[in-house]
Every structure is written in structure tokens, then in C-alpha cells.
JSON list of C-alpha atoms in Angstrom, two decimals:
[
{"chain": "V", "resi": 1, "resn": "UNK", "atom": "CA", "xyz": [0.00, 0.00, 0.00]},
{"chain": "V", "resi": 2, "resn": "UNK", "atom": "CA", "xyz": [1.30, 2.86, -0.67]},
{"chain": "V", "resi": 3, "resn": "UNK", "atom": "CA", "xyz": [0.27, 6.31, 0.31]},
{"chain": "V", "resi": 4, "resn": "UNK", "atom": "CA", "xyz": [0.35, 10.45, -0.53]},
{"chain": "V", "resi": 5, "resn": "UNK", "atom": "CA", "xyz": [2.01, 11.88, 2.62]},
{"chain": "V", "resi": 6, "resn": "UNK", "atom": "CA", "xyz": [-0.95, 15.22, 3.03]},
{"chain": "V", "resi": 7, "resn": "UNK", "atom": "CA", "xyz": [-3.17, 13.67, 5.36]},
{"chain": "V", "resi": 8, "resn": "UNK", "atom": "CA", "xyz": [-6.49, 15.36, 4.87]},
{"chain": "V", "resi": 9, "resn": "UNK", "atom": "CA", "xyz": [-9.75, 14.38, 5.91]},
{"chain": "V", "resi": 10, "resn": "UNK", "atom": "CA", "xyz": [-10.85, 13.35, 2.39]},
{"chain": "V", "resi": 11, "resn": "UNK", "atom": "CA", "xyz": [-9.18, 10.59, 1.41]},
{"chain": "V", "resi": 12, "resn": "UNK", "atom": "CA", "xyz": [-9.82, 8.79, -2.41]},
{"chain": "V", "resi": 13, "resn": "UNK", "atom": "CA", "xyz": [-9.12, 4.84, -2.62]},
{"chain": "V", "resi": 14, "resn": "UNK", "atom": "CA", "xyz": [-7.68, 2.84, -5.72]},
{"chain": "V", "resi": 15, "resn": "UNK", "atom": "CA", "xyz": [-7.55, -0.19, -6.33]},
{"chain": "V", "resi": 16, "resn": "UNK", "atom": "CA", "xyz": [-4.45, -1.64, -8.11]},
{"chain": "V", "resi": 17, "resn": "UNK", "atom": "CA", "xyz": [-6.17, -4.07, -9.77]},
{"chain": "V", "resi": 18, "resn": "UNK", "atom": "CA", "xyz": [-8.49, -1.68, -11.60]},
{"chain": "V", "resi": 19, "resn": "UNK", "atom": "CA", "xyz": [-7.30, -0.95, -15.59]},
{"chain": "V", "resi": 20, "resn": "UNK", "atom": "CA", "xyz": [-5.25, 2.15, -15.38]},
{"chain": "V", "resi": 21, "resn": "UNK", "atom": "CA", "xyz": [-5.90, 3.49, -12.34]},
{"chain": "V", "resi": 22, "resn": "UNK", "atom": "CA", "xyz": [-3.40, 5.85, -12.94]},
{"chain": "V", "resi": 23, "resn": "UNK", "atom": "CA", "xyz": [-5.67, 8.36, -14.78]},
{"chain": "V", "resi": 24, "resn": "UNK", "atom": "CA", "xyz": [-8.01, 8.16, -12.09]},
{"chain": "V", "resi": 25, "resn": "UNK", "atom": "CA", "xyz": [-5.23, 8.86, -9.46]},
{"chain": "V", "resi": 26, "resn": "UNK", "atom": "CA", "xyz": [-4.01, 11.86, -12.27]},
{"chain": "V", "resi": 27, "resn": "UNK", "atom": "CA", "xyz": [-7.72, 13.25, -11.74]},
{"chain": "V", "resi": 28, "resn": "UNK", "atom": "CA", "xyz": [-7.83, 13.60, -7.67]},
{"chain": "V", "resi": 29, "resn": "UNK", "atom": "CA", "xyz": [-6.81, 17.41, -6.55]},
{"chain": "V", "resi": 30, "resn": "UNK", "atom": "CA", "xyz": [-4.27, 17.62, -4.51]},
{"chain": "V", "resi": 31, "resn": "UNK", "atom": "CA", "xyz": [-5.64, 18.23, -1.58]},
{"chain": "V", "resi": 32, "resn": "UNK", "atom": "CA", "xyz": [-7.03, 14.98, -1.48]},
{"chain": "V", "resi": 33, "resn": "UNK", "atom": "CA", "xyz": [-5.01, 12.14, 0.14]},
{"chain": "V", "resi": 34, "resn": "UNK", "atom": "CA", "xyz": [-5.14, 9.32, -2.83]},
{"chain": "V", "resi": 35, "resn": "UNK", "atom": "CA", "xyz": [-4.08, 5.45, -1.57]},
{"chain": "V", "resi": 36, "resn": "UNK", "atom": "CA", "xyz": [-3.29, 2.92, -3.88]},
{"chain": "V", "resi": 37, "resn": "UNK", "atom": "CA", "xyz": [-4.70, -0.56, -2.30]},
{"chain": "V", "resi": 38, "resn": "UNK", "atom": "CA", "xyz": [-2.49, -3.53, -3.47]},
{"chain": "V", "resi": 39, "resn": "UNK", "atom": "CA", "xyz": [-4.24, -5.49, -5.33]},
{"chain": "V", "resi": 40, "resn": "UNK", "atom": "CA", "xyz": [-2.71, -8.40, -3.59]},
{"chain": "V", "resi": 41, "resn": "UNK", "atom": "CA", "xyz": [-4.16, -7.86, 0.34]},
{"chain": "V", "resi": 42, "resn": "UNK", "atom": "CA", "xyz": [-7.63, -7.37, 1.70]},
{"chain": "V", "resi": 43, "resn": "UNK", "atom": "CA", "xyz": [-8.83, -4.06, 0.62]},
{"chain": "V", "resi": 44, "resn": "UNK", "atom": "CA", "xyz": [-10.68, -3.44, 3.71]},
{"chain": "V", "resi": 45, "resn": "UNK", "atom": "CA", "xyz": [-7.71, -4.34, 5.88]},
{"chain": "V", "resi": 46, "resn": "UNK", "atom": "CA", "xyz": [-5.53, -1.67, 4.32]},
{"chain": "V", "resi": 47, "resn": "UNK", "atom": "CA", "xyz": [-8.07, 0.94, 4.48]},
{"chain": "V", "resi": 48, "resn": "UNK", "atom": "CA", "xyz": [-8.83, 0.06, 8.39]},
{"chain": "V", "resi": 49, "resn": "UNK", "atom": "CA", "xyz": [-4.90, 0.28, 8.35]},
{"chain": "V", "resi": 50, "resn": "UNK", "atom": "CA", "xyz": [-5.12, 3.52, 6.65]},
{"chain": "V", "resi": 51, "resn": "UNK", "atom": "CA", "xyz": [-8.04, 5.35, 8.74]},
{"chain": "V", "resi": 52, "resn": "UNK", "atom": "CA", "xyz": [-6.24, 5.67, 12.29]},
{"chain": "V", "resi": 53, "resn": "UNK", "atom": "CA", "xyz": [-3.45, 7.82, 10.40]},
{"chain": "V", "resi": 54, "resn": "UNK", "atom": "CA", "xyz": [-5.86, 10.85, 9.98]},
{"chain": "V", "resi": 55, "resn": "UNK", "atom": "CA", "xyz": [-5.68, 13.87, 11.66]},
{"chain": "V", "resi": 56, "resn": "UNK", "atom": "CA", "xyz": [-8.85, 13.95, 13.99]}
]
């Protein structure tokens, strides 16, 4: 999983596995915190991993 470092409190999930998910990563503002979820793990496990790392 990898992860844009701005943690905001909107946050847009890819999925790897989706057909160039680039160019929908290319379309998020960057205000936005954008995380890729390997396509390889649990999606939900990475964004329960993900969640606790926002600011409150």
C-alpha cells in the first residue's frame, strides 16, 4: 500500500487491480489524500490500516 504523505480528511481509494488506475489517481486534486490498495491484500484491511493515520 502505498500512500500520498498530506493527510487530509478526504481521502480517495484505488484499487491496483483496476485498468489504469493511474488516470483516475491523475484526476484527484491535490488536496485529497489518494491510496493505492495492493491489489494483492484485503482491501478493507488496508483501508482500516489507513483510517487511524488521519488527523482527527
Amino acid at each position: 500500500m502505498s500512500r500520498q504523505t498530506n493527510l487530509n480528511q478526504s481521502v480517495v481509494f484505488l484499487d491496483a487491480g483496476v485498468s489504469d488506475y493511474q488516470s483516475l489517481q491523475a484526476g484527484v486534486i491535490p488536496e485529497v489524500a489518494t491510496v493505492i490498495l495492493s491489489a494483492n491484500q484485503d482491501g478493507i484491511e488496508q483501508i482500516s490500516a489507513f483510517l487511524p493515520l488521519l488527523k482527527p
